[in-house]
Coordinates of N, CA and C in Angstrom, one line a residue:
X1 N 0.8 -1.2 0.0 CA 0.0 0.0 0.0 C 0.9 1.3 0.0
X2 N 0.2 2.2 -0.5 CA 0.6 3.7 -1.0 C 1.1 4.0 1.1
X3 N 2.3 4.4 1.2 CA 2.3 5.2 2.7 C 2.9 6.8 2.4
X4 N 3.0 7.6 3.2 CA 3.6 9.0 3.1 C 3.6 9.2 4.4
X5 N 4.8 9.4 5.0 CA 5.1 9.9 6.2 C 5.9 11.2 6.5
X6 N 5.1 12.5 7.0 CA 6.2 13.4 7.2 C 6.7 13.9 8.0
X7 N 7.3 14.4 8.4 CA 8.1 14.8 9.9 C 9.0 16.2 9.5
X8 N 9.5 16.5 11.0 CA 9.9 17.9 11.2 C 9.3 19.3 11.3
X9 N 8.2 19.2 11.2 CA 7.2 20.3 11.7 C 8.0 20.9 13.0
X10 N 7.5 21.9 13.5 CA 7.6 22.3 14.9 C 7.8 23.7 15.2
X11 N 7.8 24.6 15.7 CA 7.6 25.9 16.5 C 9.3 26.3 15.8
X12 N 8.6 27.6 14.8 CA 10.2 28.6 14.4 C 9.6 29.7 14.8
X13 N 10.9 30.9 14.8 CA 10.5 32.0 15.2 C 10.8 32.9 13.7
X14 N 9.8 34.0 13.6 CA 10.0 34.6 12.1 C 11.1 34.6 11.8
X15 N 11.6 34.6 10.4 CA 12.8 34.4 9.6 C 13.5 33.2 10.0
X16 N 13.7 32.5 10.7 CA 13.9 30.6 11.1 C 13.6 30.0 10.0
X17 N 14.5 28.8 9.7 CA 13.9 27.9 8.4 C 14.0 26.4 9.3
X18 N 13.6 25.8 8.6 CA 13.3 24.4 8.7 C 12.8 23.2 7.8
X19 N 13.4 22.3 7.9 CA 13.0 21.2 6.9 C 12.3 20.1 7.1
X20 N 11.3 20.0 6.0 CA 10.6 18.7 6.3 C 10.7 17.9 5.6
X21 N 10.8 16.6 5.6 CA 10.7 15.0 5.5 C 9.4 14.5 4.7
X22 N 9.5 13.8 3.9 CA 8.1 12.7 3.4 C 9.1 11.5 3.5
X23 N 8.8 10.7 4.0 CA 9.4 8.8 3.6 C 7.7 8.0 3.0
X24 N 8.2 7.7 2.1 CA 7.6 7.4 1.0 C 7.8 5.9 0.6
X25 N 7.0 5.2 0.8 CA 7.0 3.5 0.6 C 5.8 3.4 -0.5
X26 N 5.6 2.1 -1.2 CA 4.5 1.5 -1.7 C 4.4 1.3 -2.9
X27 N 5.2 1.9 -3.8 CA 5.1 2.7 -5.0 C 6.6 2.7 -5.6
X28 N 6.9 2.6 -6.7 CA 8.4 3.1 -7.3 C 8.4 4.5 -7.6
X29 N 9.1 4.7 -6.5 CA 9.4 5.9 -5.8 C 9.9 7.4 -6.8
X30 N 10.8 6.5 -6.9 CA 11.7 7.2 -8.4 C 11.2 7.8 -9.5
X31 N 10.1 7.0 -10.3 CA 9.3 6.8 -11.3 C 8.1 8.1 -11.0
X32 N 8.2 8.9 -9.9 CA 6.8 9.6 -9.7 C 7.3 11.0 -9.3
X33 N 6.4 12.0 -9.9 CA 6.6 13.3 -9.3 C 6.3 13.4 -8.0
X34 N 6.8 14.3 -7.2 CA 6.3 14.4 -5.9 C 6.0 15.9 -5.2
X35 N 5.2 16.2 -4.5 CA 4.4 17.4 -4.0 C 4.6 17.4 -2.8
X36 N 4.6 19.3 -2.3 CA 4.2 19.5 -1.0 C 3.0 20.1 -1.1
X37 N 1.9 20.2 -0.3 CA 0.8 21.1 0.4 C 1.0 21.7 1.3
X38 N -0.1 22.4 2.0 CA -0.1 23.1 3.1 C -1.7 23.6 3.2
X39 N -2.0 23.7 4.5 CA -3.3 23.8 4.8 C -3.6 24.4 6.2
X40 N -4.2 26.1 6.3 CA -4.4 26.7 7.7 C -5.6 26.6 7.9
X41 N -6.1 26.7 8.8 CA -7.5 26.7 9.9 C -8.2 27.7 8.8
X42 N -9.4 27.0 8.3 CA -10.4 28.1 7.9 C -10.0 28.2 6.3
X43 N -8.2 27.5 5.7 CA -8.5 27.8 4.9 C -8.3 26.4 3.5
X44 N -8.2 26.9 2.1 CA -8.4 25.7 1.2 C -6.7 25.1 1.4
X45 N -6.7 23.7 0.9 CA -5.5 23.4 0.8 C -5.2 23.8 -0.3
X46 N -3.3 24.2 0.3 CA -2.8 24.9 -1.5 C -1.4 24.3 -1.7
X47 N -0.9 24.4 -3.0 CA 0.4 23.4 -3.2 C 1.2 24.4 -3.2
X48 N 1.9 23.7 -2.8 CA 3.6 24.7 -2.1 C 4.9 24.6 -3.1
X49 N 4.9 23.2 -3.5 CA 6.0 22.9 -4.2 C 5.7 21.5 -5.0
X50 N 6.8 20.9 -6.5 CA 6.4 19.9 -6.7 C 8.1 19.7 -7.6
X51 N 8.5 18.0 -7.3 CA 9.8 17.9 -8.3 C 9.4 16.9 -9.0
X52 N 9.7 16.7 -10.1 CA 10.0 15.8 -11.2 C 10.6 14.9 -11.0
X53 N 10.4 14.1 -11.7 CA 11.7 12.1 -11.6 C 13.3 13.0 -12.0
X54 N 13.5 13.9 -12.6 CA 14.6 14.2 -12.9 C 15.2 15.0 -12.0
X55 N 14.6 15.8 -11.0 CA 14.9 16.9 -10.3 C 14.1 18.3 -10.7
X56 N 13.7 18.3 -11.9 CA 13.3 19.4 -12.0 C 11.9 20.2 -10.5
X57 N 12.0 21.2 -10.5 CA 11.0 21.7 -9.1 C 10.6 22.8 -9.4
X58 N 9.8 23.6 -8.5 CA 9.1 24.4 -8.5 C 8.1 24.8 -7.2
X59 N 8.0 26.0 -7.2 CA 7.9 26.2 -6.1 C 6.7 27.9 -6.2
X60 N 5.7 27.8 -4.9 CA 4.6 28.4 -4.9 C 4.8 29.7 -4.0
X61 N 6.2 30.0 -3.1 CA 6.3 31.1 -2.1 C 7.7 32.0 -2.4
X62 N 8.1 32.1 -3.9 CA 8.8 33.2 -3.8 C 9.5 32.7 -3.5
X63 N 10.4 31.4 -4.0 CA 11.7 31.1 -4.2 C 12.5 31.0 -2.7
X64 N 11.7 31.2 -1.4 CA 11.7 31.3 0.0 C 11.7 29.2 0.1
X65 N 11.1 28.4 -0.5 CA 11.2 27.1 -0.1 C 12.0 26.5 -1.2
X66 N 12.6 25.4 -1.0 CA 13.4 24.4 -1.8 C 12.8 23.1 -1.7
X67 N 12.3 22.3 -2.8 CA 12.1 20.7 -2.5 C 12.9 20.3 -3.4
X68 N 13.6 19.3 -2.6 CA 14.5 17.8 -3.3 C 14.2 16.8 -2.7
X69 N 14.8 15.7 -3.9 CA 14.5 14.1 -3.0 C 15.7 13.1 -3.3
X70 N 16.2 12.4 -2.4 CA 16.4 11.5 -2.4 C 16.0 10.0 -3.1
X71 N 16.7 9.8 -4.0 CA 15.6 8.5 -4.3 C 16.0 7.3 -3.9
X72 N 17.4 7.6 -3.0 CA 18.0 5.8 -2.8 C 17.0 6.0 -1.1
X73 N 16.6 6.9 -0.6 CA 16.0 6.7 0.9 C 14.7 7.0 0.3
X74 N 13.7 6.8 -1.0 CA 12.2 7.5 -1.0 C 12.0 8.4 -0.4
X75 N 12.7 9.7 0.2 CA 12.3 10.8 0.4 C 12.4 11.8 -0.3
X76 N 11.1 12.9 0.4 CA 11.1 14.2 -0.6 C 11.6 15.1 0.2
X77 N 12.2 16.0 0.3 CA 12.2 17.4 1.4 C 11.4 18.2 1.1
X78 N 11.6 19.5 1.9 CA 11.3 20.7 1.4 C 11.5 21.6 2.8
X79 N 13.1 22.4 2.0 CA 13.9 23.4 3.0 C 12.6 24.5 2.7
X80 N 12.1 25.2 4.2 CA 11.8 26.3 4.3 C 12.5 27.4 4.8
X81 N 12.9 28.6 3.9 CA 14.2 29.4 4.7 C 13.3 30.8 5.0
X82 N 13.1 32.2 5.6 CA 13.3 33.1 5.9 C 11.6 33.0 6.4
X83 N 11.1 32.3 7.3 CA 9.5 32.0 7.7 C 9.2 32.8 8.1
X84 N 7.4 32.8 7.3 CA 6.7 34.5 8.0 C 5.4 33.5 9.0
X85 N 5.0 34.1 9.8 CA 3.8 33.7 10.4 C 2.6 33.2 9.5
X86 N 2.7 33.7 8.6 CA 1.8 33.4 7.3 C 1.9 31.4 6.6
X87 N 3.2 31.5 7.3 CA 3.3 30.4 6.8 C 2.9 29.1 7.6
X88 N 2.4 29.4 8.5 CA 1.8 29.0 9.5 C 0.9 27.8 8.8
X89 N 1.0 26.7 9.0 CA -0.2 25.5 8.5 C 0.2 24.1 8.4
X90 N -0.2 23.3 8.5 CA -0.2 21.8 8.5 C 0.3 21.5 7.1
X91 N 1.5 20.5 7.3 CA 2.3 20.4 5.8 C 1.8 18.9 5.6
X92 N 1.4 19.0 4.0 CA 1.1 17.1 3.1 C 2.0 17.0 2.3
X93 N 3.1 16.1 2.1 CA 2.9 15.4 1.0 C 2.1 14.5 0.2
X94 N 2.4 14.6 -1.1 CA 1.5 13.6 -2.2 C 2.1 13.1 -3.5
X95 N 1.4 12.8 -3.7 CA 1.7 11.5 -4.8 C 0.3 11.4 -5.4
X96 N 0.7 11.4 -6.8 CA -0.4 11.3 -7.9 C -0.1 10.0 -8.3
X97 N -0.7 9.0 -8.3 CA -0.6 7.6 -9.0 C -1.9 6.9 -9.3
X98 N -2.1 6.3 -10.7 CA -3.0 5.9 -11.1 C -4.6 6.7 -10.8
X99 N -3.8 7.7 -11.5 CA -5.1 8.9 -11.1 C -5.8 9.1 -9.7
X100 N -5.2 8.8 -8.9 CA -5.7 8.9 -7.4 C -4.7 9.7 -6.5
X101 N -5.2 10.4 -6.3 CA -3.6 11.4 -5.5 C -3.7 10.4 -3.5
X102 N -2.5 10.7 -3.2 CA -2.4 10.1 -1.8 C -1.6 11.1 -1.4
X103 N -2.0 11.2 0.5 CA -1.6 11.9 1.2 C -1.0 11.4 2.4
X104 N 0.2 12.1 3.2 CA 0.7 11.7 4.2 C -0.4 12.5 5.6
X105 N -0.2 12.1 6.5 CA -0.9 12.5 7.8 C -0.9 14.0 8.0
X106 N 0.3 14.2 7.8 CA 0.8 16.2 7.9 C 1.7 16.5 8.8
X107 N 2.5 17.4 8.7 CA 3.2 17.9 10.2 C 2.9 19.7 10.2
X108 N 2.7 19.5 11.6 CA 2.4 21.3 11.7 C 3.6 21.9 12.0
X109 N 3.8 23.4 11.0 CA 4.8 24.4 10.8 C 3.9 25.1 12.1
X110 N 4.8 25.8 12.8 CA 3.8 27.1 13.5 C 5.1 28.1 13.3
X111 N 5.0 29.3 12.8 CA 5.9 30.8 12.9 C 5.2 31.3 13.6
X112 N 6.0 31.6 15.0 CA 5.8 32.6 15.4 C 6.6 33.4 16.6
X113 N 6.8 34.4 17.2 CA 7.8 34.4 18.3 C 7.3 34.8 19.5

């Protein structure tokens, strides 16, 4: 079965960065694009970042986040560097496969001081 696990969330103070984790089982890992989300109280979820089987990426905040992956450990990152309070929200990874997208549990970012 599809899994997504992410980690490293936790309490920054503005401009603080921090990185988070997807470990990624079920699936040939390699073979698939992979996504970040993010989702605050009250609001819609929105995509943050996304890299290609080759590396290529992209990214939704102003060149402020980085995602890479590993493909010999199935993981995705995604460095967050100069954090505003705004960025405040529960982080997904995902995976699009066989037309069904899958999501990991979430880890919460909180900015604030």
């Amino acid at each position: 079965q599809v899994q997504l696990v992410e980690s490293g969330g936790g309490l920054v103070q503005p401009g603080g960065s921090l990185r988070l984790s997807c470990a990624a089982s079920g699936f040939p890992f390699s073979t698939y694009a992979m996504s970040w989300y993010r989702q605050a109280p009250g609001k819609e979820r929105e995509w943050v970042a996304r890299i290609t089987t080759v590396g290529a990426n992209a990214d939704a905040v102003k060149g402020r986040f980085t995602i890479s992956r590993d493909n010999a450990k199935n993981t995705v990152y995604l460095q967050m560097n100069s954090l505003k309070p705004e960025d405040t929200a529960v982080y997904y990874c995902n995976v699009k496969l066989r037309g069904s997208d899958y999501w990991g549990q979430g880890t919460q970012v909180t900015v604030s001081s």
